[in-house]
Coordinates of C-alpha atoms and ligand atoms in Angstrom, one line a residue:
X1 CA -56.4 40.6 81.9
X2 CA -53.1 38.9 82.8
X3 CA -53.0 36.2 85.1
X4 CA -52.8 37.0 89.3
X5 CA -49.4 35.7 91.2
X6 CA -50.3 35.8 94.4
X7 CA -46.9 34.7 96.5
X8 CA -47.3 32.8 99.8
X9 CA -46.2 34.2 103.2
X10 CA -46.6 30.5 104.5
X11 CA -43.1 29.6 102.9
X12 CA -41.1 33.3 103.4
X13 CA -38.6 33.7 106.7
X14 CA -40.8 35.2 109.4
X15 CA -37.7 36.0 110.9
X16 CA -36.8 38.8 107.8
X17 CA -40.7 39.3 106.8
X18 CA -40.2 42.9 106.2
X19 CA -37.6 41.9 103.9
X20 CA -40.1 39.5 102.4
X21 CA -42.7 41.4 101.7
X22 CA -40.4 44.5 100.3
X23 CA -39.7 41.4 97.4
X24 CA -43.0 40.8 96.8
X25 CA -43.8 44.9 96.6
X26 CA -40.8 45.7 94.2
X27 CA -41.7 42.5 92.0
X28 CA -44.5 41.5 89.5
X29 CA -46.7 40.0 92.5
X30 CA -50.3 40.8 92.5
X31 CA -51.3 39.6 95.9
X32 CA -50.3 38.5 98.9
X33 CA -51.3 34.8 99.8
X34 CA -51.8 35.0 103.8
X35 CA -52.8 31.6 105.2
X36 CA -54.3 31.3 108.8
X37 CA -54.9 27.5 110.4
X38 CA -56.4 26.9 113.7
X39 CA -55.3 23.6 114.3
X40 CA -58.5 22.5 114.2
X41 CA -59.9 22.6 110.1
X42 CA -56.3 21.8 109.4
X43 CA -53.4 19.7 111.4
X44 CA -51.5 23.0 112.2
X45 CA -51.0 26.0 113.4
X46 CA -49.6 29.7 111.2
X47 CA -50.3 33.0 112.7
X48 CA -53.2 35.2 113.7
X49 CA -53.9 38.4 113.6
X50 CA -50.9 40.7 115.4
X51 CA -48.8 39.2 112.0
X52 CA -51.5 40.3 109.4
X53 CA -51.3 43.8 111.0
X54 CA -47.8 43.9 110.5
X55 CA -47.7 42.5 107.0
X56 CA -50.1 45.1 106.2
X57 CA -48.1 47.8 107.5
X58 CA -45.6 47.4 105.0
X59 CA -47.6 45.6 102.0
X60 CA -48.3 47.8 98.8
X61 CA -50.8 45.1 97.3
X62 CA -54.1 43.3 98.6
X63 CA -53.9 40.8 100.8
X64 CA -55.6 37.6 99.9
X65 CA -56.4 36.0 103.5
X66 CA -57.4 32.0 103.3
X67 CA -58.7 31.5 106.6
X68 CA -58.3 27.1 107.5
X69 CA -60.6 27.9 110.6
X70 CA -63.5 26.3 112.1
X71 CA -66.6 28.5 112.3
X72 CA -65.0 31.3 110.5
X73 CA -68.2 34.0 111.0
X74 CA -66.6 34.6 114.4
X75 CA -63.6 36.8 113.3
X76 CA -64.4 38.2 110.1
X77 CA -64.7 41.6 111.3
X78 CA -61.3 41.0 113.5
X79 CA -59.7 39.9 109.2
X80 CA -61.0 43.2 107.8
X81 CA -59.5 45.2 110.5
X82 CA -56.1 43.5 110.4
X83 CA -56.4 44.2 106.7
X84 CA -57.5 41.4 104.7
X85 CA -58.8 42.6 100.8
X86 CA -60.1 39.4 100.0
X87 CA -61.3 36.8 102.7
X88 CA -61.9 33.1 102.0
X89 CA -63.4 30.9 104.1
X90 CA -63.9 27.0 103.7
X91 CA -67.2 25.6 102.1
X92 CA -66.5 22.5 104.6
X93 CA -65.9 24.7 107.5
X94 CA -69.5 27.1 106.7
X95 CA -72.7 25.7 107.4
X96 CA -74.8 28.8 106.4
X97 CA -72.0 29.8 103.5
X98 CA -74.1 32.3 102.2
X99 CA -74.6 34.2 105.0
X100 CA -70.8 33.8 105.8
X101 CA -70.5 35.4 102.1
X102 CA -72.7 38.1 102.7
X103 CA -71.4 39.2 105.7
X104 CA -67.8 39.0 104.4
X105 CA -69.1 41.3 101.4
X106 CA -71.2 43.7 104.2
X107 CA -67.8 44.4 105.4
X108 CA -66.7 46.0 102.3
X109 CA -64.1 43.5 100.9
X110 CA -64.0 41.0 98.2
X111 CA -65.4 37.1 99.5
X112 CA -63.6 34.1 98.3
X113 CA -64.3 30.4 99.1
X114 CA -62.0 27.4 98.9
X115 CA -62.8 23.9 98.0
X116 CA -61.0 21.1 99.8
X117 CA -59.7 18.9 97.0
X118 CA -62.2 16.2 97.3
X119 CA -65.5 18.9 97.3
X120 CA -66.9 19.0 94.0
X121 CA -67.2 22.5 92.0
X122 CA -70.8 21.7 91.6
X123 CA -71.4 22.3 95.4
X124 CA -70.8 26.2 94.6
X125 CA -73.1 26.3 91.2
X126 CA -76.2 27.9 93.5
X127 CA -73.7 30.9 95.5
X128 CA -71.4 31.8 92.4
X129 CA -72.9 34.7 91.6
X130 CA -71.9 35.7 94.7
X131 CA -69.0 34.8 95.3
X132 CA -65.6 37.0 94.0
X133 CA -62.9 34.0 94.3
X134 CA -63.1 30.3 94.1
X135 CA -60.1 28.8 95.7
X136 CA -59.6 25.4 94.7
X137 CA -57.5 23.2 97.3
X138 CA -54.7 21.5 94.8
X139 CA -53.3 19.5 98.0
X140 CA -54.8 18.8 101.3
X141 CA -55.0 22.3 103.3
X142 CA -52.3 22.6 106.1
X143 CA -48.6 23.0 105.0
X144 CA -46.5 24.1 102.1
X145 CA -44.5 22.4 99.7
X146 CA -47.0 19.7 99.2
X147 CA -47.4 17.7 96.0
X148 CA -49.9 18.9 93.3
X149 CA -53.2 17.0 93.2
X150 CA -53.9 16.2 89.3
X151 CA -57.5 16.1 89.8
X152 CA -57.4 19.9 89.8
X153 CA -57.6 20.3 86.4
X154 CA -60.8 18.8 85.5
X155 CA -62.4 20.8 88.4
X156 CA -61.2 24.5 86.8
X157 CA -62.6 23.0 83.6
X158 CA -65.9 22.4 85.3
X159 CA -66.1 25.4 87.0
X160 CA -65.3 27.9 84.2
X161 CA -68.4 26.4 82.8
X162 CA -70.4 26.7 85.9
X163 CA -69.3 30.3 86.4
X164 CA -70.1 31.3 82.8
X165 CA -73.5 29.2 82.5
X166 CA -74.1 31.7 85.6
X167 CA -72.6 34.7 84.3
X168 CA -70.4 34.7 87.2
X169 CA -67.6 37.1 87.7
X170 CA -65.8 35.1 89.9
X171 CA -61.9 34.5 90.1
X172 CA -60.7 30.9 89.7
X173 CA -57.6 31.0 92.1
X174 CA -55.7 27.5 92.5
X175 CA -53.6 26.9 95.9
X176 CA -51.0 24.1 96.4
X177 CA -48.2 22.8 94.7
X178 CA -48.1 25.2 92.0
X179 CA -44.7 25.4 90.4
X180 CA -43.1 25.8 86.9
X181 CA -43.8 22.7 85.4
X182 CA -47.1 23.0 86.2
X183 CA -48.5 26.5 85.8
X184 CA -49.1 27.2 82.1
X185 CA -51.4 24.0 82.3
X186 CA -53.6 25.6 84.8
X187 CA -54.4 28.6 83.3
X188 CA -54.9 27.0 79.7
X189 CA -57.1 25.1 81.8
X190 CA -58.8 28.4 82.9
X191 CA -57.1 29.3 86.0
X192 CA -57.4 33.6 86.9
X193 CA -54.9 33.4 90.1
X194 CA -52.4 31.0 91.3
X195 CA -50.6 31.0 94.8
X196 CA -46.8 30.0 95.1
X197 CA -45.4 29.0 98.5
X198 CA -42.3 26.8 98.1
X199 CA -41.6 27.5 94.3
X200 CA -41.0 31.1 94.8
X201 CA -39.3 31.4 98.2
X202 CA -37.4 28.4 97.8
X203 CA -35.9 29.2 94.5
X204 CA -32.2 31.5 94.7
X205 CA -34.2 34.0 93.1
X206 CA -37.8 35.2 93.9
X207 CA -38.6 37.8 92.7
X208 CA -37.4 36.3 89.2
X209 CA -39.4 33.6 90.3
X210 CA -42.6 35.5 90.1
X211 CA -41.5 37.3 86.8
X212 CA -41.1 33.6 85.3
X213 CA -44.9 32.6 86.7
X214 CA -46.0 35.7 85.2
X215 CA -45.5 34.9 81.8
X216 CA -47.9 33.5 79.4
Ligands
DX5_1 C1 -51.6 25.2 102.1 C2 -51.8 26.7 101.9 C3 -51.0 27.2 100.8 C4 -49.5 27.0 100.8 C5 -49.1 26.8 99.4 O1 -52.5 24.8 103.1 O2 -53.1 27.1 101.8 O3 -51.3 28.6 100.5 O4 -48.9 28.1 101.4 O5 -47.8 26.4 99.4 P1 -47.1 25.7 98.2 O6 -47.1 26.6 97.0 O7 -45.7 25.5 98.7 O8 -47.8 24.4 98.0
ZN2 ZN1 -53.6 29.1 101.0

């Protein structure tokens, strides 16, 4: 299986979304990265659940919702029904995770969590087997355009070996800071999925953009 691009909304024009997301539908994107912050877990504030609605209106591929929000179990439902395919919550922001998980999965949709980038892979070695996506933090949760944390690397390495000592079929997504210097690293290093806020909508051409983060 090919590698998963999965384009953030964080960094497109919210004033031209539907022309946004009609880029990210006629190009080689797999998902849609849709990032909600409270201002709580994180120091800021993105959109709630009106927005999703209207994203999913016109998107033709799964959205990937990363919820940076405190106490997440109280708007899962609320995420499936705006249309999230995948819904990630925050290890540091669960304190019964796997009942958070299960009740993401009762829903009928796909449960990912995301590591902050100082929580250690080995946290999630007794829930991987449940879990369909890892996301692992590669800057501090909160913005876009933020400069890729190093560390990363050794952590996918780590966890590729924690999901298959498990025989896990998790995803290993990575989220921050990805861009083209940096990409074919990751997924030697055995990345599945990587998001891209600022590199693709920043860049004169996008949807080229995603084609060039598509290749091996
Ligand atoms: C950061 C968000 C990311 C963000 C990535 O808190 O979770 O998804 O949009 O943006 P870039 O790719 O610009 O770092
Ligand atoms: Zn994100």
């Amino acid at each position: 299986m090919s590698h998963i691009i999965a384009p953030s909304i964080l960094s497109a024009d919210f004033a031209n979304l539907q022309r946004d997301i009609e880029m990210i539908n006629n190009s080689q994107a797999d998902w849609f990265h849709v990032d909600v912050m409270d201002g709580a877990f994180v120091p800021n504030i993105s959109f709630g659940f009106p927005v999703i609605k209207a994203i999913k209106k016109h998107a033709k591929k799964p959205l990937d919702v990363h919820l940076m929000v405190v106490k997440p179990d109280r708007f899962l439902q609320q995420f499936q029904e705006a249309g999230a395919d995948i819904l990630t919550v925050h290890y540091e922001a669960c304190i019964h995770l796997h009942r958070t998980v299960h009740a993401i999965k009762a829903l009928g949709i796909k449960a990912g969590v995301a590591i902050n980038p100082h929580t250690s892979v080995n946290f999630l070695a007794d829930i991987i087997e449940d879990i369909d996506v890892v996301l692992v933090m590669s800057v501090n949760p909160g913005f876009g355009g933020q400069k890729f944390i190093d560390n990363t690397y050794h952590k996918i390495v780590n966890l590729r070996e924690i999901i298959r000592a498990k025989k896990s079929n998790a995803l290993i997504e990575i989220d921050g800071g990805v861009d083209m210097n940096n990409y074919t690293k990751l997924l030697e290093a055995g990345a599945d999925a990587l998001v891209a806020g600022n590199t693709v909508f920043s860049s004169a051409n996008p949807s080229q953009t995603i084609a060039d983060l598509k290749k091996e």
